[in-house]
PDB file of C-alpha atoms in Angstrom:
ATOM      1  CA  MET A 280      99.881 206.338 288.939  1.00  0.00           C
ATOM      2  CA  THR A 281     100.764 207.640 292.070  1.00  0.00           C
ATOM      3  CA  ASP A 282     102.588 206.668 294.418  1.00  0.00           C
ATOM      4  CA  THR A 283     101.396 206.674 297.946  1.00  0.00           C
ATOM      5  CA  GLY A 284     103.035 205.274 300.960  1.00  0.00           C
ATOM      6  CA  PRO A 285     104.839 206.477 303.688  1.00  0.00           C
ATOM      7  CA  GLY A 286     107.492 207.235 302.077  1.00  0.00           C
ATOM      8  CA  SER A 287     106.800 209.081 299.067  1.00  0.00           C
ATOM      9  CA  VAL A 288     106.073 211.998 298.068  1.00  0.00           C
ATOM     10  CA  GLY A 289     102.773 211.042 296.753  1.00  0.00           C
ATOM     11  CA  GLY A 290     101.348 209.341 300.459  1.00  0.00           C
ATOM     12  CA  ILE A 291     102.427 212.630 302.894  1.00  0.00           C
ATOM     13  CA  VAL A 292     100.959 214.980 300.903  1.00  0.00           C
ATOM     14  CA  ALA A 293      97.373 212.757 300.230  1.00  0.00           C
ATOM     15  CA  ARG A 294      97.943 212.528 304.627  1.00  0.00           C
ATOM     16  CA  ILE A 295      97.864 215.869 304.999  1.00  0.00           C
ATOM     17  CA  ARG A 296      95.453 216.590 303.486  1.00  0.00           C
ATOM     18  CA  ASP A 297      93.299 214.286 304.782  1.00  0.00           C
ATOM     19  CA  ARG A 298      94.461 215.119 308.264  1.00  0.00           C
ATOM     20  CA  ALA A 299      92.892 218.597 307.545  1.00  0.00           C
ATOM     21  CA  ALA A 300      89.917 218.089 305.645  1.00  0.00           C
ATOM     22  CA  GLY A 301      87.049 218.548 306.887  1.00  0.00           C
ATOM     23  CA  ARG A 302      88.826 220.563 309.667  1.00  0.00           C
ATOM     24  CA  ARG A 303      87.601 224.122 311.038  1.00  0.00           C
ATOM     25  CA  ALA A 304      91.844 224.039 311.523  1.00  0.00           C
ATOM     26  CA  VAL A 305      94.576 221.293 311.994  1.00  0.00           C
ATOM     27  CA  SER A 306      97.664 222.217 313.777  1.00  0.00           C
ATOM     28  CA  VAL A 307     100.965 221.203 313.780  1.00  0.00           C
ATOM     29  CA  GLU A 308     101.405 218.950 316.044  1.00  0.00           C
ATOM     30  CA  ASP A 309      98.583 217.871 313.852  1.00  0.00           C
ATOM     31  CA  MET A 310     100.855 217.617 310.544  1.00  0.00           C
ATOM     32  CA  VAL A 311     103.935 215.938 312.532  1.00  0.00           C
ATOM     33  CA  ALA A 312     101.278 213.238 313.759  1.00  0.00           C
ATOM     34  CA  VAL A 313     100.511 212.561 310.285  1.00  0.00           C
ATOM     35  CA  LEU A 314     104.697 212.663 309.014  1.00  0.00           C
ATOM     36  CA  GLY A 315     105.464 210.109 312.248  1.00  0.00           C
ATOM     37  CA  ARG A 316     108.781 210.760 314.203  1.00  0.00           C
ATOM     38  CA  ARG A 317     112.225 209.171 312.720  1.00  0.00           C
ATOM     39  CA  SER A 318     112.054 210.295 308.964  1.00  0.00           C
ATOM     40  CA  TYR A 319     114.435 213.068 309.373  1.00  0.00           C
ATOM     41  CA  GLY A 320     113.521 214.139 305.498  1.00  0.00           C
ATOM     42  CA  PRO A 321     108.771 214.582 305.544  1.00  0.00           C
ATOM     43  CA  PHE A 322     109.914 217.671 308.566  1.00  0.00           C
ATOM     44  CA  LEU A 323     111.985 219.622 306.853  1.00  0.00           C
ATOM     45  CA  PHE A 324     110.081 218.654 303.315  1.00  0.00           C
ATOM     46  CA  VAL A 325     106.628 219.416 304.726  1.00  0.00           C
ATOM     47  CA  PRO A 326     107.261 223.329 305.922  1.00  0.00           C
ATOM     48  CA  GLY A 327     109.732 224.247 302.628  1.00  0.00           C
ATOM     49  CA  LEU A 328     106.378 222.593 300.464  1.00  0.00           C
ATOM     50  CA  ILE A 329     104.198 224.851 302.950  1.00  0.00           C
ATOM     51  CA  GLY A 330     106.030 227.453 302.555  1.00  0.00           C
ATOM     52  CA  VAL A 331     105.784 227.265 298.133  1.00  0.00           C
ATOM     53  CA  THR A 332     101.629 227.413 298.859  1.00  0.00           C
ATOM     54  CA  PRO A 333      99.284 230.083 298.296  1.00  0.00           C
ATOM     55  CA  LEU A 334      99.828 229.646 302.148  1.00  0.00           C
ATOM     56  CA  SER A 335     103.359 231.719 303.000  1.00  0.00           C
ATOM     57  CA  GLY A 336     101.324 234.993 301.408  1.00  0.00           C
ATOM     58  CA  ILE A 337     100.420 234.757 304.619  1.00  0.00           C
ATOM     59  CA  PRO A 338     101.203 237.324 307.136  1.00  0.00           C
ATOM     60  CA  MET A 339     103.447 235.408 309.714  1.00  0.00           C
ATOM     61  CA  VAL A 340     103.966 231.650 308.236  1.00  0.00           C
ATOM     62  CA  PRO A 341     106.695 232.061 306.329  1.00  0.00           C
ATOM     63  CA  ALA A 342     107.817 232.975 309.846  1.00  0.00           C
ATOM     64  CA  ILE A 343     106.101 229.982 311.657  1.00  0.00           C
ATOM     65  CA  LEU A 344     107.929 228.005 308.941  1.00  0.00           C
ATOM     66  CA  ALA A 345     111.275 229.082 309.255  1.00  0.00           C
ATOM     67  CA  ILE A 346     111.407 228.417 313.048  1.00  0.00           C
ATOM     68  CA  ILE A 347     110.042 225.126 312.608  1.00  0.00           C
ATOM     69  CA  VAL A 348     112.874 223.931 309.823  1.00  0.00           C
ATOM     70  CA  ALA A 349     114.744 225.371 312.489  1.00  0.00           C
ATOM     71  CA  LEU A 350     113.635 223.168 315.751  1.00  0.00           C
ATOM     72  CA  PHE A 351     113.884 220.171 313.478  1.00  0.00           C
ATOM     73  CA  ALA A 352     116.875 220.700 311.328  1.00  0.00           C
ATOM     74  CA  ILE A 353     119.059 221.427 314.858  1.00  0.00           C
ATOM     75  CA  GLN A 354     118.411 218.439 316.212  1.00  0.00           C
ATOM     76  CA  ILE A 355     118.773 216.622 312.324  1.00  0.00           C
ATOM     77  CA  VAL A 356     122.946 218.243 313.241  1.00  0.00           C
ATOM     78  CA  LEU A 357     122.663 216.224 316.618  1.00  0.00           C
ATOM     79  CA  GLY A 358     120.938 213.359 316.114  1.00  0.00           C
ATOM     80  CA  ARG A 359     118.091 213.198 317.435  1.00  0.00           C
ATOM     81  CA  SER A 360     116.781 209.670 316.592  1.00  0.00           C
ATOM     82  CA  HIS A 361     112.623 210.892 317.804  1.00  0.00           C
ATOM     83  CA  LEU A 362     112.167 215.265 316.394  1.00  0.00           C
ATOM     84  CA  TRP A 363     110.528 216.966 319.442  1.00  0.00           C
ATOM     85  CA  LEU A 364     108.711 220.307 318.197  1.00  0.00           C
ATOM     86  CA  PRO A 365     107.954 222.085 321.759  1.00  0.00           C
ATOM     87  CA  ASP A 366     103.958 222.648 322.110  1.00  0.00           C
ATOM     88  CA  ILE A 367     103.872 226.106 321.954  1.00  0.00           C
ATOM     89  CA  LEU A 368     104.856 225.729 318.084  1.00  0.00           C
ATOM     90  CA  GLY A 369     102.445 222.424 317.560  1.00  0.00           C
ATOM     91  CA  ARG A 370      99.519 223.390 318.690  1.00  0.00           C
ATOM     92  CA  ARG A 371     100.171 226.959 316.487  1.00  0.00           C
ATOM     93  CA  SER A 372      97.128 226.213 314.053  1.00  0.00           C
ATOM     94  CA  PHE A 373      96.241 226.842 309.831  1.00  0.00           C
ATOM     95  CA  ASP A 374      92.969 226.946 308.474  1.00  0.00           C
ATOM     96  CA  GLY A 375      91.773 222.974 307.778  1.00  0.00           C
ATOM     97  CA  ALA A 376      90.108 224.035 304.465  1.00  0.00           C
ATOM     98  CA  SER A 377      93.237 226.141 303.022  1.00  0.00           C
ATOM     99  CA  VAL A 378      96.230 223.431 304.040  1.00  0.00           C
ATOM    100  CA  ALA A 379      93.462 220.165 302.711  1.00  0.00           C
ATOM    101  CA  ASP A 380      93.106 223.544 299.032  1.00  0.00           C
ATOM    102  CA  ALA A 381      96.858 223.858 298.916  1.00  0.00           C
ATOM    103  CA  MET A 382      97.583 219.965 299.290  1.00  0.00           C
ATOM    104  CA  ARG A 383      95.121 218.900 296.804  1.00  0.00           C
ATOM    105  CA  ARG A 384      96.746 221.950 294.503  1.00  0.00           C
ATOM    106  CA  ILE A 385     100.396 219.643 294.478  1.00  0.00           C
ATOM    107  CA  GLU A 386      99.123 216.138 294.662  1.00  0.00           C
ATOM    108  CA  PRO A 387      99.746 216.298 290.446  1.00  0.00           C
ATOM    109  CA  VAL A 388     103.253 217.409 291.384  1.00  0.00           C
ATOM    110  CA  ALA A 389     103.580 215.310 293.490  1.00  0.00           C
ATOM    111  CA  GLY A 390     103.361 212.253 291.558  1.00  0.00           C
ATOM    112  CA  LYS A 391     106.282 213.529 289.409  1.00  0.00           C
ATOM    113  CA  LEU A 392     108.380 214.148 291.928  1.00  0.00           C
ATOM    114  CA  ASP A 393     108.004 210.283 293.040  1.00  0.00           C
ATOM    115  CA  ARG A 394     108.537 209.089 289.544  1.00  0.00           C
ATOM    116  CA  TRP A 395     111.059 211.576 288.953  1.00  0.00           C
ATOM    117  CA  PHE A 396     113.528 211.589 292.007  1.00  0.00           C
ATOM    118  CA  TYR A 397     114.884 208.604 293.523  1.00  0.00           C
ATOM    119  CA  GLY A 398     117.839 206.862 294.687  1.00  0.00           C
ATOM    120  CA  ARG A 399     120.725 208.666 292.625  1.00  0.00           C
ATOM    121  CA  LEU A 400     123.846 209.339 293.884  1.00  0.00           C
ATOM    122  CA  PRO A 401     122.940 207.760 296.818  1.00  0.00           C
ATOM    123  CA  ALA A 402     126.876 208.644 298.533  1.00  0.00           C
ATOM    124  CA  LEU A 403     125.191 212.127 298.803  1.00  0.00           C
ATOM    125  CA  THR A 404     122.257 210.713 301.027  1.00  0.00           C
ATOM    126  CA  GLY A 405     124.005 209.359 303.369  1.00  0.00           C
ATOM    127  CA  ARG A 406     124.108 210.162 307.687  1.00  0.00           C
ATOM    128  CA  HIS A 407     127.057 212.835 306.959  1.00  0.00           C
ATOM    129  CA  ALA A 408     125.360 214.158 303.772  1.00  0.00           C
ATOM    130  CA  VAL A 409     121.398 214.884 305.522  1.00  0.00           C
ATOM    131  CA  ARG A 410     123.807 216.626 308.366  1.00  0.00           C
ATOM    132  CA  VAL A 411     125.517 219.089 306.636  1.00  0.00           C
ATOM    133  CA  ALA A 412     122.203 219.412 304.590  1.00  0.00           C
ATOM    134  CA  ALA A 413     119.860 220.091 307.698  1.00  0.00           C
ATOM    135  CA  VAL A 414     123.185 222.744 308.327  1.00  0.00           C
ATOM    136  CA  ILE A 415     122.295 224.350 304.981  1.00  0.00           C
ATOM    137  CA  CYS A 416     119.005 224.722 305.992  1.00  0.00           C
ATOM    138  CA  LEU A 417     118.795 226.296 309.957  1.00  0.00           C
ATOM    139  CA  LEU A 418     120.730 228.675 307.733  1.00  0.00           C
ATOM    140  CA  LEU A 419     118.346 229.148 305.193  1.00  0.00           C
ATOM    141  CA  SER A 420     115.181 229.092 307.751  1.00  0.00           C
ATOM    142  CA  ALA A 421     117.495 232.386 309.692  1.00  0.00           C
ATOM    143  CA  VAL A 422     116.850 234.561 306.406  1.00  0.00           C
ATOM    144  CA  VAL A 423     113.445 233.972 305.227  1.00  0.00           C
ATOM    145  CA  PRO A 424     112.336 237.330 307.379  1.00  0.00           C
ATOM    146  CA  PHE A 425     115.449 238.906 305.536  1.00  0.00           C
ATOM    147  CA  PHE A 426     113.575 237.383 302.768  1.00  0.00           C
ATOM    148  CA  GLU A 427     110.118 238.339 303.162  1.00  0.00           C
ATOM    149  CA  MET A 428     110.417 241.647 303.211  1.00  0.00           C
ATOM    150  CA  ILE A 429     109.592 241.586 298.890  1.00  0.00           C
ATOM    151  CA  PRO A 430     106.688 240.224 298.874  1.00  0.00           C
ATOM    152  CA  PHE A 431     106.305 236.576 297.972  1.00  0.00           C
ATOM    153  CA  ALA A 432     109.913 235.916 297.975  1.00  0.00           C
ATOM    154  CA  GLY A 433     110.573 234.003 301.453  1.00  0.00           C
ATOM    155  CA  ILE A 434     109.841 231.134 298.648  1.00  0.00           C
ATOM    156  CA  ALA A 435     113.057 230.770 297.575  1.00  0.00           C
ATOM    157  CA  PRO A 436     114.520 229.744 300.240  1.00  0.00           C
ATOM    158  CA  MET A 437     111.590 227.558 301.442  1.00  0.00           C
ATOM    159  CA  SER A 438     112.130 226.186 298.111  1.00  0.00           C
ATOM    160  CA  ALA A 439     115.469 225.073 298.774  1.00  0.00           C
ATOM    161  CA  ILE A 440     114.373 223.796 301.712  1.00  0.00           C
ATOM    162  CA  ALA A 441     111.437 221.449 300.325  1.00  0.00           C
ATOM    163  CA  ALA A 442     114.200 220.018 297.744  1.00  0.00           C
ATOM    164  CA  PHE A 443     116.848 219.155 300.439  1.00  0.00           C
ATOM    165  CA  GLY A 444     113.687 217.840 302.643  1.00  0.00           C
ATOM    166  CA  LEU A 445     112.644 215.552 299.794  1.00  0.00           C
ATOM    167  CA  ALA A 446     116.960 214.389 298.556  1.00  0.00           C
ATOM    168  CA  ILE A 447     116.500 213.300 302.348  1.00  0.00           C
ATOM    169  CA  LEU A 448     113.325 211.660 301.838  1.00  0.00           C
ATOM    170  CA  VAL A 449     113.419 209.810 298.413  1.00  0.00           C
ATOM    171  CA  ARG A 450     117.830 209.403 299.152  1.00  0.00           C
ATOM    172  CA  ASP A 451     118.079 211.201 295.884  1.00  0.00           C
ATOM    173  CA  GLY A 452     122.059 212.458 295.800  1.00  0.00           C
ATOM    174  CA  ALA A 453     120.500 214.441 292.581  1.00  0.00           C
ATOM    175  CA  LEU A 454     118.610 216.358 293.820  1.00  0.00           C
ATOM    176  CA  MET A 455     120.462 217.098 296.990  1.00  0.00           C
ATOM    177  CA  LEU A 456     123.072 218.649 294.017  1.00  0.00           C
ATOM    178  CA  SER A 457     120.262 220.480 293.094  1.00  0.00           C
ATOM    179  CA  ALA A 458     118.650 222.005 296.626  1.00  0.00           C
ATOM    180  CA  ILE A 459     122.580 223.617 296.588  1.00  0.00           C
ATOM    181  CA  ILE A 460     122.123 225.385 293.859  1.00  0.00           C
ATOM    182  CA  ILE A 461     119.097 226.296 294.107  1.00  0.00           C
ATOM    183  CA  THR A 462     120.282 227.744 297.813  1.00  0.00           C
ATOM    184  CA  VAL A 463     122.835 229.490 295.777  1.00  0.00           C
ATOM    185  CA  ALA A 464     120.636 230.716 292.994  1.00  0.00           C
ATOM    186  CA  ALA A 465     117.946 232.329 296.104  1.00  0.00           C
ATOM    187  CA  VAL A 466     120.517 233.810 298.449  1.00  0.00           C
ATOM    188  CA  GLY A 467     122.433 235.297 295.520  1.00  0.00           C
ATOM    189  CA  GLY A 468     118.498 236.712 293.450  1.00  0.00           C
ATOM    190  CA  PHE A 469     118.096 237.453 297.127  1.00  0.00           C
ATOM    191  CA  MET A 470     122.038 239.983 296.963  1.00  0.00           C
ATOM    192  CA  ALA A 471     121.575 240.306 293.166  1.00  0.00           C
ATOM    193  CA  VAL A 472     118.328 242.320 294.355  1.00  0.00           C
ATOM    194  CA  LEU A 473     119.748 244.541 297.455  1.00  0.00           C
ATOM    195  CA  ILE A 474     122.708 245.689 296.117  1.00  0.00           C
TER     196      ILE A 474
END
């Protein structure tokens, strides 16, 4: 059975799906309101997750997601207790049906993530580790526009960002290590294509 509690991946996906369902458009601020503002993990996980769905193929969506990740990552590094989003980004909206459909498609995966990941190597999800992860996410968000030179290549850095967010959300240090590996593979693969 899928965990749909407030701190679960399934719960986050279900809440975003419900917010988007039946709406012509769903704004970034709508999604932020669904997540609350005190937990860091969802603010990296959700933009990363959207960045690996078909929505990432829409022009400018990866760039907008990267800016959102960068803003949240900076605030995490600074240790802010409430994360802030400027109105100009908060008002940006996506097609409600597309968001709801994307969330429905990843719900089965979300359920598996809740079962697979939780509580391993807790030392790697402490306050300092979270800030290091945020710095890496900030750097990844900066390279997303370069990855966009190759169609759908932006999925690679967004996957790493989603993995960091998920690791923080479920407090799984082993997943934090996996996120680092995904980061190295993404950047290394991109460099190999360019060279």
